Amino acid sequence: MTVAATERRAALSDRTIRLVYTTILLVGISYGLAISLIGVYLEGRGFSESQIGDLAIFFAGGIVSFAIPAGWAIRRFGAKATLMVGLVGYSAAVGLFPFAGPYSLIATLRFFDGAFSVAVWVASETLLLSRAPRDDKAFFMSLYAIALAVGYVVGPIAARGVVAVASKDVSFFAAGALALTTAAAVASRMQTGGAGHELHATDGGASEAPLTAGQVFWRIKTSCLATFSYGYFQASVVLFLPLYLLGQGLDEGQTILIPAFFAGGMLLVANFAARWGDRFGHLLVMRTLGVVGTLTIISFLFVKSPWLVYLTGFIAGGSLASLSPVSLALLGIAVPDKSLSQAGGLYNAAYAMGMLIGPPIAGRLFKGVSGHAMIAHFAVLWAGFVVLTIVFRRDDPRLRRA
């Protein structure tokens, strides 16, 4: 057995790493229990489609506002404490949702939903990146992404079961209770030290001078660009791609299936993409995925058959959604461990900024120009990402070492 394989097996047996995977799986189920019902729940209470859609802005605003402070909290109080606070806060935000009367209170809860969620993400990613072997970081982050995706699949199925035997309110309560139970498990089972002690110095990180926020961002700029582009694309296509495809001759039932194929592509490809990134270079694999994704988006302009649309969605998920673990792995080797929480905050802030900016621009193009123009601008977005990965190709430490 090689040294790398031995290190991977040792890390996979690490209780903290296993607990992070379990935590993010249960959080994903909790998200699915709630998110799958928010639209119909609020519509049943008389809110308009535009009001329901605008809640995504408040959610993303919470992520943007608290992503960087979450990194500071990890450095000050530790990843375990930040993770617990994030879980408890999210539990309160989702559990109180059925009691929110006016729209302003609903929007406030969605804001704090995003704020506490990003604390969970940054803390979990910091723990994993600090403990994963240097040459296997993408592999470990792919398992993280897969665990979250599986949770998103299981959550809506569970929500249907809860609604069948109880009510929509109970589904939100169940989501909150699950997050609270997860927080208790973290508190009792996660074995880490105090503030900052759960990070293990690697690659000489402990001896480096502290990095400023600007220096951290410059080292991880291609990772931030990848997650910004994905946030922009993901938040926009969820809203507008079904409407575009309805105009191309598909019916509503056919468009509903597209997210399942998108998620299926990600689940199938993400781990392979991560292994390729660890072996051949993360930025090279990110660029390749970006090229495939760009060509796939362009093909949406021409495909008409439902099964060709499903195949296109599958490839789009396998390429663009698989960028996340690889870009996180690049982040994990680009900065010393003591800067991981700061880098994670910037990374998640970039993701949320894409979520905030994307839908308004895409919506105006769709309404004011055409659906084809909207699809074309997604292709331009990803083509720009590919070009910048070439310009900044030396951001990958593997290339610099070579």
XYZ file of C-alpha atoms in Angstrom:
402
model
C 0.000 0.000 0.000
C 1.355 3.439 -0.967
C 1.941 6.249 1.502
C -0.902 8.256 -0.081
C -3.316 5.340 0.281
C -2.280 4.857 3.910
C -2.854 8.537 4.660
C -6.251 8.433 2.945
C -7.380 5.420 4.976
C -6.183 7.020 8.204
C -8.049 10.230 7.405
C -11.235 8.345 6.509
C -11.116 6.724 9.942
C -10.787 10.135 11.635
C -13.851 10.565 13.855
C -14.056 14.303 13.173
C -14.040 13.817 9.395
C -16.731 11.151 9.644
C -18.791 13.349 11.908
C -18.536 16.265 9.464
C -19.839 14.025 6.662
C -22.699 12.851 8.867
C -23.456 16.425 9.878
C -23.610 17.724 6.320
C -25.767 14.758 5.238
C -28.289 15.461 8.012
C -28.175 19.196 7.280
C -28.885 18.435 3.626
C -31.918 16.359 4.638
C -33.058 19.232 6.859
C -32.677 21.665 3.956
C -34.668 19.358 1.708
C -37.454 18.989 4.269
C -37.913 22.764 4.315
C -36.925 24.069 0.886
C -39.116 21.618 -1.015
C -42.200 23.074 0.683
C -41.460 26.804 0.994
C -42.925 27.748 -2.398
C -46.244 25.908 -2.093
C -46.486 26.768 1.610
C -46.242 30.504 0.989
C -48.445 30.351 -2.096
C -51.113 28.729 0.069
C -50.841 31.685 2.436
C -51.529 34.136 -0.378
C -48.056 35.421 -1.250
C -47.306 36.194 -4.905
C -44.758 34.396 -7.052
C -42.535 37.479 -7.141
C -42.561 37.714 -3.335
C -41.660 34.042 -3.045
C -38.856 34.446 -5.582
C -37.468 37.487 -3.798
C -36.844 35.391 -0.685
C -33.780 33.977 -2.461
C -32.288 37.478 -2.296
C -32.677 37.569 1.495
C -31.177 34.088 1.838
C -28.165 35.022 -0.304
C -27.875 38.314 1.574
C -27.503 36.395 4.820
C -24.718 34.315 3.287
C -22.881 37.378 1.977
C -23.237 39.219 5.283
C -21.989 36.399 7.506
C -19.569 34.408 5.329
C -16.499 36.453 6.269
C -17.532 36.898 9.941
C -17.943 33.094 10.093
C -14.277 32.756 9.180
C -13.366 35.225 11.932
C -15.493 33.279 14.441
C -13.655 30.060 13.594
C -10.279 31.712 14.211
C -11.527 33.220 17.476
C -13.703 30.465 18.961
C -12.872 27.343 16.943
C -14.576 25.419 14.151
C -16.533 23.157 16.520
C -18.134 26.063 18.385
C -18.944 27.882 15.145
C -20.468 24.725 13.670
C -22.661 24.233 16.745
C -23.873 27.845 16.717
C -24.623 27.577 13.006
C -26.678 24.413 13.507
C -28.634 25.797 16.462
C -29.270 29.101 14.674
C -30.431 27.367 11.512
C -32.675 25.116 13.619
C -34.345 28.184 15.129
C -34.739 29.930 11.758
C -36.424 26.975 10.066
C -38.405 25.857 13.114
C -39.948 29.312 13.569
C -40.931 29.591 9.904
C -44.553 28.396 10.358
C -45.090 31.082 13.027
C -43.932 33.947 10.777
C -46.951 36.022 9.796
C -45.979 39.134 7.833
C -43.685 38.930 4.825
C -41.046 41.026 6.574
C -40.681 38.402 9.295
C -40.500 35.591 6.722
C -37.763 37.482 4.869
C -35.879 38.013 8.139
C -35.961 34.300 8.904
C -34.669 33.500 5.413
C -31.844 36.009 5.943
C -30.780 34.280 9.155
C -31.292 30.898 7.486
C -28.549 31.930 5.046
C -26.397 33.476 7.782
C -26.365 30.389 10.012
C -26.107 28.030 7.038
C -22.900 29.668 5.866
C -21.445 29.253 9.358
C -22.134 25.505 9.038
C -20.531 25.366 5.587
C -17.400 27.343 6.435
C -16.815 25.430 9.676
C -17.339 22.039 7.999
C -15.110 22.885 5.045
C -12.400 24.248 7.322
C -12.365 21.061 9.392
C -12.210 18.830 6.328
C -9.552 20.813 4.473
C -7.355 21.017 7.554
C -7.538 17.267 8.226
C -7.539 15.828 4.702
C -4.146 14.741 3.286
C -2.659 17.352 0.986
C -2.714 15.091 -2.072
C -6.322 13.944 -1.509
C -8.161 17.148 -0.629
C -10.410 17.101 -3.694
C -11.351 13.477 -2.973
C -12.420 14.366 0.577
C -14.303 17.468 -0.575
C -16.121 15.415 -3.215
C -17.452 13.137 -0.461
C -18.621 16.285 1.339
C -20.453 17.521 -1.775
C -21.978 14.096 -2.379
C -23.208 13.851 1.222
C -24.925 17.229 0.903
C -26.442 16.290 -2.463
C -27.792 12.997 -1.085
C -29.370 14.965 1.739
C -31.091 17.228 -0.783
C -32.506 14.142 -2.501
C -33.693 12.424 0.687
C -35.135 15.599 2.263
C -37.943 16.250 -0.253
C -38.904 12.547 -0.220
C -39.128 12.709 3.572
C -41.149 15.915 3.320
C -43.747 14.183 1.143
C -44.056 11.464 3.775
C -44.418 13.961 6.621
C -47.066 15.972 4.773
C -48.973 12.777 3.955
C -49.341 11.855 7.622
C -49.221 15.284 9.303
C -48.865 18.794 7.792
C -46.436 21.181 6.149
C -45.852 22.862 9.509
C -44.612 19.568 10.930
C -42.083 19.258 8.091
C -40.499 22.578 9.126
C -40.497 21.478 12.773
C -38.859 18.191 11.754
C -36.171 20.093 9.821
C -35.420 22.202 12.889
C -35.387 19.207 15.206
C -32.996 17.339 12.916
C -30.567 20.271 12.862
C -30.789 20.607 16.648
C -30.114 16.895 17.115
C -27.109 17.215 14.819
C -25.799 20.102 16.941
C -26.071 17.909 20.039
C -24.124 15.141 18.301
C -21.375 17.594 17.337
C -21.214 18.882 20.909
C -20.890 15.418 22.416
C -18.817 13.536 19.850
C -16.533 15.933 17.983
C -13.018 15.713 19.422
C -11.181 18.961 18.781
C -9.251 21.465 20.844
C -10.048 25.077 21.641
C -10.036 28.054 19.313
C -7.856 27.320 16.338
C -6.466 24.052 17.754
C -8.537 21.817 15.517
C -6.447 22.924 12.535
C -3.416 20.793 11.810
C -0.480 22.661 10.335
C 0.729 21.211 7.049
C 3.160 22.270 4.389
C 4.941 24.598 6.744
C 1.845 26.746 7.249
C 2.530 27.322 10.931
C 5.783 29.143 10.213
C 4.377 31.540 7.617
C 3.550 35.142 8.452
C -0.201 35.805 8.773
C -1.853 36.613 5.455
C -4.054 39.657 4.963
C -7.553 39.255 3.523
C -6.304 40.628 0.209
C -3.432 38.151 0.083
C -5.766 35.257 0.885
C -8.202 36.325 -1.825
C -5.449 36.677 -4.412
C -4.253 33.139 -3.696
C -7.762 31.686 -4.033
C -9.162 33.987 -6.722
C -9.718 31.196 -9.253
C -11.585 29.139 -6.638
C -13.706 32.194 -5.823
C -14.328 32.793 -9.528
C -15.492 29.183 -9.938
C -17.960 29.362 -7.058
C -19.181 32.851 -8.079
C -19.893 31.552 -11.593
C -21.654 28.488 -10.230
C -23.768 30.508 -7.787
C -24.711 32.915 -10.608
C -25.606 30.037 -12.925
C -27.360 27.803 -10.393
C -29.607 30.499 -8.923
C -30.581 31.705 -12.389
C -31.311 28.410 -14.123
C -33.489 27.174 -11.263
C -35.808 30.106 -11.934
C -35.606 30.596 -15.684
C -34.461 27.422 -17.454
C -37.850 25.691 -16.976
C -39.578 28.758 -18.451
C -37.171 28.771 -21.387
C -37.748 25.071 -22.063
C -41.521 25.503 -21.854
C -41.128 27.939 -24.731
C -39.145 25.304 -26.642
C -42.001 22.797 -26.565
C -41.456 20.825 -23.353
C -44.326 20.444 -20.922
C -44.237 21.264 -17.224
C -43.840 17.668 -16.114
C -40.792 17.244 -18.325
C -39.080 20.384 -17.002
C -39.587 19.227 -13.408
C -37.302 16.234 -14.064
C -34.321 18.296 -15.209
C -32.942 19.058 -11.688
C -32.892 15.316 -10.974
C -30.699 14.671 -14.041
C -28.493 17.647 -13.125
C -28.006 16.239 -9.614
C -27.442 12.757 -11.020
C -24.620 14.018 -13.214
C -22.947 15.671 -10.252
C -23.282 12.580 -8.052
C -21.788 10.342 -10.735
C -18.897 12.569 -11.849
C -17.857 14.571 -8.755
C -15.686 11.888 -7.185
C -13.942 11.079 -10.465
C -13.318 14.785 -11.107
C -11.881 15.126 -7.613
C -9.471 12.224 -8.136
C -8.359 13.692 -11.463
C -7.789 17.035 -9.757
C -5.666 15.487 -7.019
C -3.639 13.591 -9.623
C -3.266 15.995 -12.563
C -3.806 19.442 -11.025
C -6.955 21.062 -9.679
C -6.949 24.108 -11.925
C -6.422 21.994 -15.046
C -9.448 19.863 -14.173
C -11.490 22.971 -13.331
C -10.646 24.404 -16.754
C -11.618 21.149 -18.469
C -14.933 20.997 -16.616
C -15.548 24.623 -17.547
C -14.988 23.905 -21.239
C -17.382 20.934 -21.162
C -19.948 22.990 -19.251
C -19.726 25.901 -21.688
C -20.308 23.632 -24.689
C -23.182 21.950 -22.865
C -24.902 25.268 -22.169
C -24.563 26.261 -25.822
C -26.265 22.993 -26.789
C -29.387 24.088 -24.864
C -29.942 26.508 -27.748
C -30.420 23.616 -30.168
C -31.812 20.565 -28.330
C -35.580 20.071 -28.495
C -36.198 16.429 -27.636
C -36.949 15.855 -23.926
C -34.384 13.052 -23.678
C -31.702 15.203 -25.290
C -32.574 17.936 -22.784
C -32.237 15.423 -19.938
C -28.865 14.284 -21.281
C -27.721 17.895 -21.582
C -28.787 18.567 -17.995
C -26.952 15.438 -16.850
C -23.714 16.566 -18.528
C -24.138 20.103 -17.191
C -24.440 18.744 -13.657
C -21.503 16.409 -14.130
C -19.262 19.234 -15.317
C -20.337 22.467 -13.626
C -21.606 21.078 -10.303
C -18.455 18.949 -9.978
C -16.352 22.108 -9.947
C -17.170 22.717 -6.290
C -15.057 20.015 -4.572
C -12.147 20.598 -6.954
C -12.164 24.370 -6.385
C -12.356 23.830 -2.624
C -9.361 21.492 -2.813
C -7.400 24.136 -4.724
C -8.273 26.596 -1.964
C -7.101 24.101 0.641
C -3.571 23.850 -0.785
C -3.253 27.504 -1.825
C -3.272 28.916 1.726
C -1.761 27.743 5.040
C -4.098 25.967 7.440
C -4.401 28.941 9.778
C -5.917 30.924 6.877
C -8.412 28.228 5.833
C -11.358 29.701 7.735
C -10.693 33.140 6.249
C -10.418 31.621 2.770
C -13.624 29.641 3.305
C -15.498 32.786 4.262
C -14.342 34.583 1.117
C -15.177 31.539 -1.007
C -18.744 31.288 0.282
C -19.223 35.042 0.012
C -18.276 34.794 -3.672
C -20.855 32.024 -4.122
C -23.589 34.126 -2.548
C -22.629 37.190 -4.591
C -23.208 35.109 -7.709
C -26.618 34.085 -6.342
C -27.492 37.741 -5.773
C -26.309 39.094 -9.112
C -27.260 36.272 -11.471
C -31.087 36.102 -11.350
C -31.736 39.862 -11.889
C -29.438 39.959 -14.937
C -30.747 36.683 -16.363
C -34.352 37.721 -15.767
C -33.906 41.041 -17.558
C -32.261 39.336 -20.534
C -35.016 36.733 -20.662
C -37.822 39.273 -20.469
C -36.247 42.160 -22.362
C -34.357 40.312 -25.122
C -35.017 36.574 -25.425
C -34.507 33.206 -23.821
C -31.766 32.499 -26.323
C -29.906 35.617 -25.187
C -30.163 34.435 -21.587
C -28.702 31.020 -22.443
C -25.958 32.637 -24.517
C -24.937 34.881 -21.633
C -24.519 31.817 -19.385
C -22.131 30.417 -22.001
C -20.223 33.719 -22.040
C -19.974 33.585 -18.234
C -18.378 30.139 -18.257
C -16.188 30.922 -21.259
C -14.860 33.899 -19.307
C -14.121 31.590 -16.396
C -12.151 29.266 -18.686
C -10.123 32.170 -20.086
C -9.249 33.427 -16.604
C -8.145 29.961 -15.487
C -5.630 30.133 -18.344
C -4.520 33.664 -17.421
C -4.088 32.651 -13.765
C -2.924 29.089 -14.434
C -0.044 29.502 -11.982
C -2.549 29.776 -9.126
C -2.272 25.998 -8.887
C 0.652 25.223 -6.493
C 1.191 21.960 -8.400
C 2.123 23.937 -11.532
C 4.395 26.255 -9.547
C 6.232 23.253 -8.078
C 6.611 21.752 -11.552
